[in-house]
Short mmCIF file of C-alpha atoms and ligand atoms in Angstrom, two decimals:
data_model
loop_
_atom_site.label_atom_id
_atom_site.label_comp_id
_atom_site.label_asym_id
_atom_site.label_seq_id
_atom_site.Cartn_x
_atom_site.Cartn_y
_atom_site.Cartn_z
CA MET V 16 -16.44 9.79 24.40
CA ALA V 17 -13.07 9.82 22.73
CA GLU V 18 -11.13 6.59 23.07
CA LEU V 19 -7.75 6.79 24.82
CA ILE V 20 -5.10 5.12 22.69
CA LYS V 21 -1.66 4.16 23.97
CA ASN V 22 1.59 3.04 22.42
CA TYR V 23 2.35 -0.67 22.57
CA ILE V 24 5.96 -1.28 23.56
CA ALA V 25 7.57 -4.49 24.88
CA GLY V 26 4.16 -6.03 25.45
CA GLU V 27 2.71 -3.11 27.45
CA TRP V 28 0.26 -0.34 26.55
CA VAL V 29 2.07 2.87 27.55
CA ASP V 30 1.78 6.65 27.17
CA SER V 31 4.40 8.74 25.43
CA ALA V 32 7.28 9.63 27.76
CA SER V 33 6.46 13.25 26.90
CA GLY V 34 2.85 12.87 28.06
CA GLU V 35 1.72 14.72 24.94
CA THR V 36 -1.20 13.59 22.81
CA PHE V 37 -3.04 14.35 19.58
CA GLU V 38 -6.59 13.65 18.43
CA SER V 39 -8.20 11.79 15.55
CA TYR V 40 -11.52 12.96 14.14
CA ASN V 41 -14.46 11.49 12.29
CA PRO V 42 -14.26 13.24 8.89
CA ALA V 43 -17.99 12.73 8.30
CA ASN V 44 -19.01 14.91 11.25
CA GLY V 45 -15.92 16.36 12.93
CA GLU V 46 -16.38 14.49 16.23
CA VAL V 47 -13.22 13.65 18.17
CA LEU V 48 -12.80 9.90 17.97
CA ALA V 49 -9.58 9.14 19.81
CA THR V 50 -6.69 10.67 21.72
CA ALA V 51 -3.29 9.09 21.08
CA PRO V 52 0.32 9.55 22.21
CA LYS V 53 2.41 12.07 20.32
CA SER V 54 5.50 9.92 20.41
CA THR V 55 8.99 11.33 20.64
CA SER V 56 12.38 9.91 19.69
CA ASP V 57 12.59 8.51 23.25
CA ASP V 58 9.43 6.47 22.67
CA VAL V 59 10.78 5.30 19.33
CA ASP V 60 14.03 4.33 21.04
CA ALA V 61 12.16 2.28 23.66
CA ALA V 62 10.16 0.54 20.92
CA VAL V 63 13.26 -0.27 18.85
CA LYS V 64 15.04 -1.63 21.94
CA ALA V 65 12.03 -3.85 22.65
CA ALA V 66 11.98 -5.08 19.05
CA LYS V 67 15.71 -5.78 19.16
CA ALA V 68 15.39 -7.69 22.42
CA ALA V 69 12.58 -9.84 20.98
CA TYR V 70 14.40 -10.50 17.70
CA GLN V 71 16.70 -13.35 18.72
CA GLN V 72 13.89 -15.47 20.07
CA TRP V 73 11.54 -14.68 17.18
CA ARG V 74 14.07 -15.39 14.43
CA LEU V 75 14.80 -18.79 16.06
CA THR V 76 11.11 -19.67 16.33
CA PRO V 77 10.58 -22.19 13.50
CA ALA V 78 8.91 -20.47 10.57
CA PRO V 79 5.97 -22.95 10.52
CA ARG V 80 5.24 -21.93 14.14
CA ARG V 81 5.43 -18.28 13.16
CA GLY V 82 3.00 -19.14 10.38
CA GLU V 83 0.55 -20.65 12.87
CA ILE V 84 0.40 -17.32 14.70
CA LEU V 85 -0.34 -15.62 11.39
CA PHE V 86 -3.17 -18.09 10.74
CA ARG V 87 -4.61 -17.11 14.13
CA VAL V 88 -4.28 -13.45 13.11
CA ALA V 89 -6.38 -14.30 10.04
CA GLN V 90 -9.04 -16.02 12.15
CA ILE V 91 -9.28 -13.22 14.71
CA LEU V 92 -9.46 -10.62 11.93
CA THR V 93 -12.33 -12.60 10.42
CA ASP V 94 -14.15 -12.60 13.78
CA ARG V 95 -13.56 -8.87 14.30
CA LYS V 96 -13.99 -7.78 10.70
CA ASP V 97 -17.09 -5.73 11.31
CA ASP V 98 -15.80 -4.01 14.47
CA LEU V 99 -12.58 -3.05 12.72
CA ALA V 100 -14.43 -1.92 9.60
CA ARG V 101 -16.81 0.29 11.61
CA LEU V 102 -13.95 1.92 13.49
CA MET V 103 -12.00 2.56 10.28
CA THR V 104 -15.03 4.10 8.58
CA GLN V 105 -15.48 6.40 11.57
CA GLU V 106 -11.82 7.30 11.69
CA MET V 107 -11.01 7.90 7.99
CA GLY V 108 -14.37 8.10 6.25
CA LYS V 109 -14.50 5.49 3.50
CA ILE V 110 -17.71 3.51 3.26
CA ILE V 111 -18.23 0.38 5.34
CA ALA V 112 -18.16 -1.98 2.32
CA GLU V 113 -14.68 -0.64 1.55
CA THR V 114 -13.39 -0.90 5.11
CA ARG V 115 -14.64 -4.50 5.22
CA GLY V 116 -12.62 -5.05 2.05
CA ASP V 117 -9.66 -3.42 3.76
CA VAL V 118 -9.79 -5.99 6.58
CA GLN V 119 -10.32 -8.79 4.05
CA GLU V 120 -7.03 -7.92 2.37
CA ALA V 121 -5.27 -8.33 5.70
CA ILE V 122 -7.02 -11.68 6.23
CA ASP V 123 -5.91 -12.85 2.78
CA MET V 124 -2.38 -11.67 3.43
CA ALA V 125 -2.27 -13.38 6.83
CA TYR V 126 -3.26 -16.73 5.26
CA TYR V 127 -0.83 -16.25 2.38
CA MET V 128 2.14 -15.31 4.57
CA GLY V 129 1.16 -17.90 7.18
CA GLY V 130 1.57 -20.46 4.40
CA GLU V 131 5.03 -19.06 3.66
CA GLY V 132 6.00 -20.39 7.09
CA ARG V 133 6.22 -23.79 5.41
CA ARG V 134 7.85 -22.50 2.22
CA LEU V 135 10.14 -19.43 2.42
CA MET V 136 11.88 -21.12 -0.49
CA GLY V 137 15.56 -20.81 -1.14
CA TYR V 138 17.34 -22.87 -3.77
CA THR V 139 20.27 -25.16 -4.40
CA ALA V 140 22.49 -25.16 -7.45
CA PRO V 141 25.46 -27.26 -8.57
CA VAL V 142 28.85 -26.08 -7.30
CA GLU V 143 32.16 -26.05 -9.09
CA MET V 144 34.09 -28.43 -6.84
CA PRO V 145 33.63 -32.13 -6.14
CA ASN V 146 32.10 -33.12 -2.80
CA LYS V 147 30.71 -29.72 -2.12
CA PHE V 148 27.12 -28.52 -1.72
CA GLY V 149 25.68 -25.07 -2.26
CA MET V 150 22.41 -23.41 -1.30
CA ALA V 151 20.90 -19.98 -0.94
CA ILE V 152 18.54 -19.39 1.98
CA ARG V 153 16.45 -16.41 3.01
CA ASP V 154 17.61 -14.87 6.26
CA SER V 155 15.77 -12.50 8.58
CA VAL V 156 17.26 -9.03 8.90
CA GLY V 157 16.31 -7.55 12.29
CA VAL V 158 14.07 -4.64 13.26
CA VAL V 159 11.76 -3.34 10.53
CA GLY V 160 10.36 0.20 10.73
CA VAL V 161 6.88 0.33 9.22
CA ILE V 162 5.49 3.76 8.28
CA THR V 163 1.99 3.85 6.84
CA PRO V 164 -0.69 6.34 5.74
CA TRP V 165 -4.36 6.58 6.71
CA ASN V 166 -6.17 5.44 3.56
CA PHE V 167 -5.89 1.69 4.18
CA PRO V 168 -5.52 1.61 7.98
CA VAL V 169 -5.28 -2.20 8.16
CA ALA V 170 -4.55 -3.52 4.64
CA VAL V 171 -1.44 -1.45 3.91
CA PRO V 172 0.22 -2.17 7.28
CA SER V 173 -0.65 -5.85 6.85
CA TRP V 174 1.22 -5.98 3.51
CA LYS V 175 4.34 -4.95 5.42
CA ILE V 176 3.95 -6.42 8.91
CA LEU V 177 2.87 -9.94 7.88
CA PRO V 178 5.71 -10.72 5.42
CA ALA V 179 8.23 -9.07 7.76
CA LEU V 180 7.04 -11.27 10.63
CA ILE V 181 6.99 -14.55 8.73
CA ALA V 182 10.56 -13.87 7.66
CA GLY V 183 11.59 -13.65 11.35
CA ASN V 184 11.91 -9.88 11.76
CA THR V 185 10.44 -7.77 14.54
CA ILE V 186 8.43 -4.58 14.03
CA VAL V 187 8.11 -0.97 15.12
CA TRP V 188 5.03 0.52 13.44
CA LYS V 189 4.19 4.22 13.06
CA PRO V 190 0.66 4.43 11.60
CA GLY V 191 -0.93 7.42 9.86
CA GLU V 192 -1.80 10.20 12.31
CA ASP V 193 -5.45 10.20 11.20
CA VAL V 194 -5.99 6.56 12.25
CA PRO V 195 -4.40 5.74 15.64
CA ALA V 196 -7.48 3.94 17.00
CA SER V 197 -7.68 1.60 14.00
CA ALA V 198 -3.97 0.88 14.42
CA ALA V 199 -4.38 0.00 18.10
CA MET V 200 -7.28 -2.33 17.30
CA PHE V 201 -5.14 -4.07 14.67
CA VAL V 202 -2.23 -4.49 17.11
CA LYS V 203 -4.65 -6.07 19.60
CA VAL V 204 -5.28 -8.80 17.02
CA PHE V 205 -1.58 -9.74 17.02
CA ILE V 206 -1.49 -9.78 20.82
CA ASP V 207 -4.54 -12.03 21.02
CA ALA V 208 -3.07 -14.31 18.34
CA GLY V 209 -0.16 -15.00 20.70
CA LEU V 210 2.64 -12.96 19.16
CA PRO V 211 5.41 -12.81 21.80
CA LYS V 212 6.05 -9.52 23.60
CA GLY V 213 8.25 -7.06 21.75
CA VAL V 214 7.75 -8.66 18.32
CA ILE V 215 5.33 -5.93 17.31
CA ASN V 216 5.52 -2.41 18.78
CA LEU V 217 3.26 0.55 18.04
CA VAL V 218 4.27 4.21 18.28
CA THR V 219 1.67 6.76 17.24
CA GLY V 220 2.48 10.30 16.22
CA ALA V 221 3.07 12.57 13.25
CA GLY V 222 5.91 12.93 10.74
CA ASP V 223 8.58 13.60 13.36
CA THR V 224 7.84 10.23 15.00
CA GLY V 225 8.28 8.58 11.58
CA ALA V 226 11.51 10.50 11.03
CA ALA V 227 12.87 9.27 14.39
CA LEU V 228 12.16 5.71 13.29
CA VAL V 229 13.97 6.22 9.98
CA GLU V 230 16.98 7.68 11.79
CA HIS V 231 17.22 5.10 14.58
CA PRO V 232 20.43 3.07 14.19
CA GLY V 233 18.70 -0.10 15.44
CA VAL V 234 16.26 -0.17 12.49
CA ARG V 235 17.61 -2.11 9.49
CA ILE V 236 14.72 -1.81 7.02
CA ILE V 237 12.15 0.91 6.42
CA SER V 238 8.91 0.04 4.65
CA PHE V 239 7.01 3.19 3.73
CA THR V 240 3.70 3.98 2.03
CA GLY V 241 2.62 7.59 1.59
CA SER V 242 3.16 10.64 -0.53
CA THR V 243 6.05 10.87 -2.98
CA GLU V 244 7.31 14.01 -1.26
CA THR V 245 7.63 12.29 2.13
CA GLY V 246 8.78 9.01 0.60
CA ILE V 247 11.74 10.66 -1.10
CA LYS V 248 12.70 12.34 2.19
CA VAL V 249 12.54 8.97 3.94
CA TYR V 250 14.52 7.32 1.14
CA THR V 251 17.23 9.97 1.14
CA LYS V 252 17.69 9.88 4.91
CA ALA V 253 17.63 6.08 5.08
CA ALA V 254 20.09 5.80 2.18
CA SER V 255 22.54 8.09 3.98
CA LEU V 256 22.37 5.62 6.87
CA GLY V 257 22.80 2.58 4.60
CA LYS V 258 19.32 1.17 5.23
CA LYS V 259 17.14 -0.92 2.96
CA VAL V 260 13.93 0.86 1.96
CA THR V 261 10.68 -0.22 0.33
CA LEU V 262 8.61 2.67 -1.02
CA GLU V 263 5.02 2.84 -2.22
CA MET V 264 4.15 6.39 -3.18
CA GLY V 265 1.89 8.37 -5.47
CA GLY V 266 -0.08 7.45 -8.56
CA LYS V 267 -1.75 9.13 -11.54
CA ASN V 268 -3.53 6.09 -12.86
CA ALA V 269 -5.47 5.97 -16.10
CA ILE V 270 -8.19 3.92 -17.72
CA ILE V 271 -7.97 3.79 -21.51
CA VAL V 272 -11.26 3.26 -23.32
CA LEU V 273 -11.07 2.33 -27.01
CA ASP V 274 -13.95 2.78 -29.44
CA ASP V 275 -14.83 -0.93 -29.36
CA ALA V 276 -15.09 -1.12 -25.56
CA ASN V 277 -18.06 -2.65 -23.73
CA LEU V 278 -19.64 0.59 -22.54
CA ASP V 279 -21.53 -0.84 -19.55
CA LEU V 280 -18.40 -2.46 -18.14
CA ALA V 281 -16.32 0.65 -18.72
CA VAL V 282 -18.83 3.02 -17.05
CA ASP V 283 -19.06 0.86 -13.96
CA ALA V 284 -15.29 0.34 -13.62
CA ILE V 285 -14.45 4.02 -14.18
CA THR V 286 -17.04 5.17 -11.65
CA TRP V 287 -15.78 2.96 -8.83
CA SER V 288 -12.09 3.35 -9.63
CA ALA V 289 -12.40 7.14 -9.74
CA TYR V 290 -14.86 7.82 -6.95
CA GLY V 291 -14.53 4.77 -4.69
CA THR V 292 -12.73 5.62 -1.41
CA THR V 293 -13.46 9.22 -2.49
CA GLY V 294 -10.57 8.92 -4.96
CA GLN V 295 -8.11 8.46 -2.10
CA ARG V 296 -6.48 5.19 -3.16
CA CYS V 297 -2.98 5.12 -4.57
CA THR V 298 -4.49 3.01 -7.38
CA ALA V 299 -7.50 5.30 -7.96
CA THR V 300 -8.25 6.32 -11.54
CA SER V 301 -7.64 10.02 -12.01
CA ARG V 302 -7.28 10.08 -15.81
CA LEU V 303 -9.67 8.78 -18.43
CA ILE V 304 -7.93 8.40 -21.79
CA VAL V 305 -10.72 7.94 -24.28
CA GLN V 306 -10.79 7.37 -28.03
CA SER V 307 -12.81 10.07 -29.80
CA GLY V 308 -15.50 7.78 -31.30
CA ILE V 309 -16.85 6.52 -27.98
CA LYS V 310 -16.21 9.70 -25.99
CA PRO V 311 -19.62 11.46 -26.25
CA LYS V 312 -21.61 8.39 -25.26
CA LEU V 313 -19.19 7.46 -22.48
CA LEU V 314 -19.15 10.94 -20.93
CA GLU V 315 -22.93 11.20 -21.02
CA ARG V 316 -23.19 7.92 -19.09
CA LEU V 317 -20.42 8.87 -16.64
CA VAL V 318 -22.00 12.22 -15.76
CA GLU V 319 -25.32 10.52 -15.14
CA LYS V 320 -23.64 7.91 -12.94
CA ALA V 321 -21.49 10.42 -11.00
CA LYS V 322 -24.56 12.55 -10.24
CA SER V 323 -26.44 9.51 -8.97
CA LEU V 324 -23.82 8.65 -6.33
CA ARG V 325 -25.01 9.11 -2.75
CA LEU V 326 -22.63 10.99 -0.48
CA GLY V 327 -22.75 10.67 3.28
CA ASP V 328 -21.51 8.96 6.42
CA GLY V 329 -19.84 5.72 5.36
CA LEU V 330 -21.53 3.77 8.17
CA ASP V 331 -24.83 4.16 6.30
CA GLU V 332 -24.93 1.07 4.04
CA THR V 333 -26.79 3.01 1.33
CA VAL V 334 -24.03 5.60 0.93
CA ASP V 335 -21.70 5.28 -2.10
CA VAL V 336 -19.03 7.87 -1.31
CA GLY V 337 -17.77 9.06 2.07
CA PRO V 338 -15.96 12.30 2.96
CA LEU V 339 -12.34 13.21 2.26
CA VAL V 340 -10.12 12.42 5.20
CA ASN V 341 -9.44 15.91 6.57
CA GLN V 342 -9.37 19.64 5.92
CA LYS V 343 -5.95 19.45 4.27
CA ALA V 344 -7.25 16.92 1.74
CA LEU V 345 -10.29 19.10 1.02
CA ASP V 346 -8.11 22.20 0.59
CA LYS V 347 -5.90 20.29 -1.86
CA VAL V 348 -8.82 19.16 -4.02
CA GLU V 349 -10.31 22.67 -4.01
CA HIS V 350 -6.91 24.06 -4.99
CA TYR V 351 -6.78 21.74 -8.00
CA MET V 352 -10.25 22.88 -9.08
CA GLN V 353 -8.80 26.38 -9.38
CA VAL V 354 -5.72 25.02 -11.17
CA GLY V 355 -8.02 23.24 -13.65
CA LYS V 356 -10.12 26.36 -14.24
CA ASP V 357 -6.97 28.41 -14.83
CA GLU V 358 -5.83 25.78 -17.34
CA GLY V 359 -9.18 26.09 -19.16
CA VAL V 360 -10.86 22.76 -18.37
CA THR V 361 -14.63 22.27 -18.51
CA VAL V 362 -16.35 20.96 -15.37
CA LEU V 363 -18.91 18.41 -16.60
CA CYS V 364 -20.14 17.65 -13.10
CA GLY V 365 -19.14 18.27 -9.49
CA GLY V 366 -16.25 20.66 -9.03
CA GLN V 367 -17.11 21.77 -5.54
CA ARG V 368 -17.63 20.87 -1.94
CA ALA V 369 -20.86 19.02 -1.18
CA THR V 370 -22.52 21.12 1.51
CA ASP V 371 -25.85 19.30 1.74
CA VAL V 372 -24.46 16.27 3.59
CA GLY V 373 -23.50 17.85 6.88
CA ALA V 374 -20.34 19.30 8.30
CA GLY V 375 -17.94 16.65 6.97
CA PHE V 376 -15.26 17.05 4.31
CA PHE V 377 -17.50 16.02 1.42
CA PHE V 378 -16.62 16.79 -2.18
CA GLN V 379 -18.81 16.16 -5.21
CA PRO V 380 -17.70 13.46 -7.66
CA THR V 381 -16.10 15.52 -10.41
CA LEU V 382 -15.52 15.04 -14.12
CA LEU V 383 -13.23 17.45 -15.99
CA ASP V 384 -13.31 17.59 -19.79
CA GLY V 385 -11.07 19.39 -22.25
CA VAL V 386 -7.96 18.25 -20.42
CA SER V 387 -4.73 17.91 -22.35
CA ALA V 388 -2.10 15.39 -21.32
CA ASP V 389 0.40 17.97 -20.11
CA MET V 390 -1.94 19.99 -17.86
CA ARG V 391 -1.26 19.92 -14.14
CA VAL V 392 -4.63 18.27 -13.43
CA ALA V 393 -3.50 15.46 -15.75
CA GLN V 394 -0.01 15.18 -14.29
CA GLU V 395 -0.21 15.77 -10.52
CA GLU V 396 -1.79 13.57 -7.87
CA ILE V 397 -4.97 15.21 -6.53
CA PHE V 398 -6.10 12.36 -4.24
CA GLY V 399 -9.80 13.14 -4.39
CA PRO V 400 -12.91 12.28 -6.44
CA VAL V 401 -11.69 14.06 -9.57
CA LEU V 402 -11.40 12.46 -13.01
CA SER V 403 -9.72 14.25 -15.94
CA VAL V 404 -10.78 13.27 -19.45
CA ILE V 405 -8.12 13.24 -22.17
CA GLU V 406 -9.25 12.56 -25.74
CA VAL V 407 -7.01 10.51 -28.08
CA GLU V 408 -7.26 9.14 -31.62
CA SER V 409 -5.47 5.78 -31.39
CA LEU V 410 -4.22 3.00 -29.13
CA GLU V 411 -0.65 4.19 -29.67
CA GLU V 412 -1.50 7.72 -28.58
CA ALA V 413 -3.41 6.38 -25.55
CA ILE V 414 -0.42 4.36 -24.42
CA GLU V 415 1.92 7.30 -24.87
CA VAL V 416 -0.36 9.54 -22.78
CA ASN V 417 -0.68 6.86 -20.12
CA ASN V 418 3.08 6.44 -19.82
CA ASN V 419 3.98 10.10 -19.90
CA VAL V 420 3.49 10.94 -16.21
CA ALA V 421 5.82 11.01 -13.22
CA TYR V 422 4.10 7.97 -11.64
CA GLY V 423 3.67 4.35 -12.75
CA LEU V 424 1.40 2.36 -10.46
CA SER V 425 -1.71 1.06 -12.21
CA SER V 426 -3.29 1.29 -15.67
CA SER V 427 -6.20 -0.27 -17.47
CA ILE V 428 -7.63 -0.66 -20.94
CA PHE V 429 -11.15 -1.42 -22.09
CA THR V 430 -11.27 -3.08 -25.50
CA GLU V 431 -12.80 -6.19 -27.06
CA ASN V 432 -9.79 -6.52 -29.38
CA VAL V 433 -7.32 -9.11 -28.14
CA ASN V 434 -4.50 -7.68 -30.27
CA ALA V 435 -4.95 -4.23 -28.73
CA ALA V 436 -5.10 -5.76 -25.25
CA PHE V 437 -1.81 -7.60 -25.71
CA LYS V 438 -0.11 -4.56 -27.20
CA ALA V 439 -1.24 -2.63 -24.11
CA ILE V 440 0.12 -5.34 -21.78
CA ARG V 441 3.44 -5.07 -23.62
CA ASP V 442 3.69 -1.29 -23.79
CA LEU V 443 2.02 0.16 -20.67
CA THR V 444 4.85 0.98 -18.28
CA THR V 445 3.05 0.65 -14.93
CA GLY V 446 3.63 -1.96 -12.23
CA ILE V 447 0.03 -3.18 -12.53
CA VAL V 448 -2.01 -3.51 -15.75
CA TYR V 449 -5.69 -4.42 -15.98
CA ILE V 450 -7.66 -5.50 -19.04
CA ASN V 451 -11.40 -4.73 -18.93
CA HIS V 452 -11.22 -3.94 -15.20
CA GLY V 453 -10.76 -0.73 -13.18
CA THR V 454 -7.36 0.33 -11.84
CA THR V 455 -8.10 -0.88 -8.30
CA GLY V 456 -8.54 -4.33 -6.81
CA ALA V 457 -5.02 -5.79 -6.68
CA GLU V 458 -4.81 -9.25 -5.13
CA ILE V 459 -2.27 -10.06 -2.44
CA GLN V 460 -0.63 -13.04 -4.20
CA PHE V 461 0.84 -10.86 -6.96
CA PRO V 462 3.55 -8.20 -6.65
CA PHE V 463 2.13 -4.75 -5.88
CA GLY V 464 3.96 -1.55 -6.67
CA GLY V 465 4.87 0.90 -9.35
CA THR V 466 7.49 2.31 -11.65
CA ARG V 467 8.94 5.85 -11.89
CA GLY V 468 7.91 8.18 -9.03
CA THR V 469 5.63 5.54 -7.47
CA GLY V 470 8.41 3.43 -6.01
CA ASN V 471 12.05 2.45 -5.83
CA GLY V 472 11.90 -0.84 -7.68
CA MET V 473 10.73 -2.90 -4.72
CA ARG V 474 7.33 -4.60 -4.60
CA GLU V 475 4.90 -5.55 -1.87
CA ALA V 476 2.69 -8.66 -1.71
CA GLY V 477 3.24 -12.03 -3.32
CA GLN V 478 6.65 -13.66 -3.25
CA ALA V 479 8.17 -10.27 -4.08
CA ALA V 480 7.36 -9.05 -0.54
CA LEU V 481 9.84 -11.56 0.86
CA ASP V 482 12.62 -9.79 -1.04
CA SER V 483 11.88 -6.65 0.96
CA PHE V 484 12.14 -8.35 4.34
CA THR V 485 14.87 -10.96 3.89
CA GLU V 486 18.47 -11.03 2.85
CA TRP V 487 19.98 -13.91 0.90
CA LYS V 488 22.56 -16.04 2.65
CA SER V 489 24.62 -18.27 0.36
CA VAL V 490 25.94 -21.39 2.05
CA TYR V 491 28.76 -23.68 0.81
CA VAL V 492 29.32 -27.03 2.50
CA ASP V 493 32.57 -28.84 1.72
CA TYR V 494 32.18 -32.54 2.58
CA SER V 495 35.36 -33.75 0.85
CA GLY V 496 37.48 -33.73 4.01
CA GLN V 497 40.41 -32.73 1.76
CA LEU V 498 42.36 -29.62 0.95
CA GLN V 499 40.80 -28.32 -2.23
CA ARG V 500 42.28 -25.44 -4.17
CA ALA V 501 39.01 -24.13 -5.39
CA GLN V 502 38.82 -22.04 -8.53
CA ILE V 503 42.57 -21.40 -8.68
CA ASP V 504 43.08 -24.26 -11.07
CA THR V 505 39.92 -26.23 -11.55
CA ASP V 506 41.46 -28.55 -14.17
CA LYS V 507 44.25 -29.55 -11.83
CA VAL V 508 41.90 -30.20 -8.90
CA LEU V 509 39.66 -32.30 -11.11
CA GLY V 510 42.78 -34.12 -12.35
CA GLU V 511 43.78 -34.99 -8.80
CA GLN V 512 40.49 -36.75 -8.11
P1 ADP U 544 -0.31 11.32 3.69
O1 ADP U 544 -0.43 12.08 4.99
O2 ADP U 544 -0.78 12.05 2.52
O3 ADP U 544 -0.76 9.91 3.81
P2 ADP U 544 2.50 11.38 4.09
O4 ADP U 544 3.53 10.92 3.14
O5 ADP U 544 2.61 12.75 4.62
O6 ADP U 544 1.18 11.13 3.34
O7 ADP U 544 2.43 10.40 5.34
C1 ADP U 544 2.64 9.01 5.27
C2 ADP U 544 3.25 8.54 6.58
O8 ADP U 544 4.57 9.07 6.70
C3 ADP U 544 2.50 9.01 7.81
O9 ADP U 544 2.53 7.99 8.79
C4 ADP U 544 3.31 10.21 8.25
O10 ADP U 544 3.20 10.53 9.61
C5 ADP U 544 4.71 9.75 7.94
N1 ADP U 544 5.69 10.84 7.76
C6 ADP U 544 5.47 12.13 7.44
N2 ADP U 544 6.64 12.82 7.36
C7 ADP U 544 7.62 11.93 7.64
C8 ADP U 544 9.06 12.02 7.71
N3 ADP U 544 9.69 13.15 7.47
N4 ADP U 544 9.74 10.91 8.02
C9 ADP U 544 9.11 9.73 8.24
N5 ADP U 544 7.77 9.59 8.20
C10 ADP U 544 7.02 10.67 7.90
#
């Protein structure tokens, strides 16, 4: 029976004031999984008021105490890892090993940000006057609006919620509309960890619920992950209201394989980066930029590997690739198959819906050859298990092709040549660069985010995340007890000493 999800506002599980609901489905079989509130601007308003009311107490809670709650979040997540993973697999389709990894990222982030409770470092610097002290400290900001997609139902929200909380902010979270049950289970973890009422609030719903959050005057920061199209809308609206925004948007990530690459490593990394999570990660590999010498051998191995992948329900531990998330995602991938055909690509394997695995939104792992760097299939985000192969002659050409897209999240190069690797590190213009590793698998202690159309210059994770959720406060303490004419005439003041 479908689970009944509610909003979580001011420490209570409540329905939408409108009484309206929507459903989430299991993409592997079409079963209704949960019914959740279709929240209106009134619900968002109630949630923001609750977050505002909780803010004063939370910001004055010593950061080490806030950190202890985050450590408890980590422990409870560890205890409930399998339950959460199973629910996520049912709700958005990726295989159970990947949803376990999704929870693990939140656990790692909870420990990391919990530790920040005893750091949250500011700095001191010398000041220009005698008997005066200066320091810069990180200050909390207020209510943070968190808007997230469905592809990492726990990890992506955790990258936003945990740093925002440790910094002393309170939260209103609008999760992806495909994953309300996973979101509710994640919120339960915070409740059971002892987070005070009103510090985290959940409002489920579609884009209009997110838009109400962006527009609410009580929300000071918006942290968004999703499509570039929506992200730019959010950014534009929030900018007109003078809000701070962190954006994580699309990707068109590439793996470069040079002639001297270790073939076994490259085949494995490309397969999992391209087809893992059914290609629905913002860091997924959707372009293979390959030097001509190694291309025939590499493609032969990749086709063999892609054909060997087992599609099916992600709860089955023997399955490699789950379904796409919904009909819209399937339609988009099918649309790009037509685009590719019209552009003259060759389908080496896959290219169509997988109909032998039941009624779910399954699509065959697909390899497209004969792709040139400027084709739409090589430029636009498809967000499915589709890899476009672009042949190049040199490292320089590979780097140019990599950089010449509208996105800049992740890139990778396979080579045994240390000089080529360092040139790639220097010249690849993405926010994340891997050497001899696929384009996925970022760790939470380093900044995460991308250049160009992927972001707006902000980063998640690591110390960089704190910049998104704090503002600097510069403090000057004059302990001279004297009138000091600062800066007007420094020589004279010094002379008067
Ligand atoms: P996808 O559905 O492909 O993940 P979207 O960018 O459409 O990507 O959605 C990401 C998140 O943004 C979801 O939670 C969605 O409901 C929300 N959203 C969609 N439209 C808007 C909008 N206009 N304003 C704020 N949030 C939105």
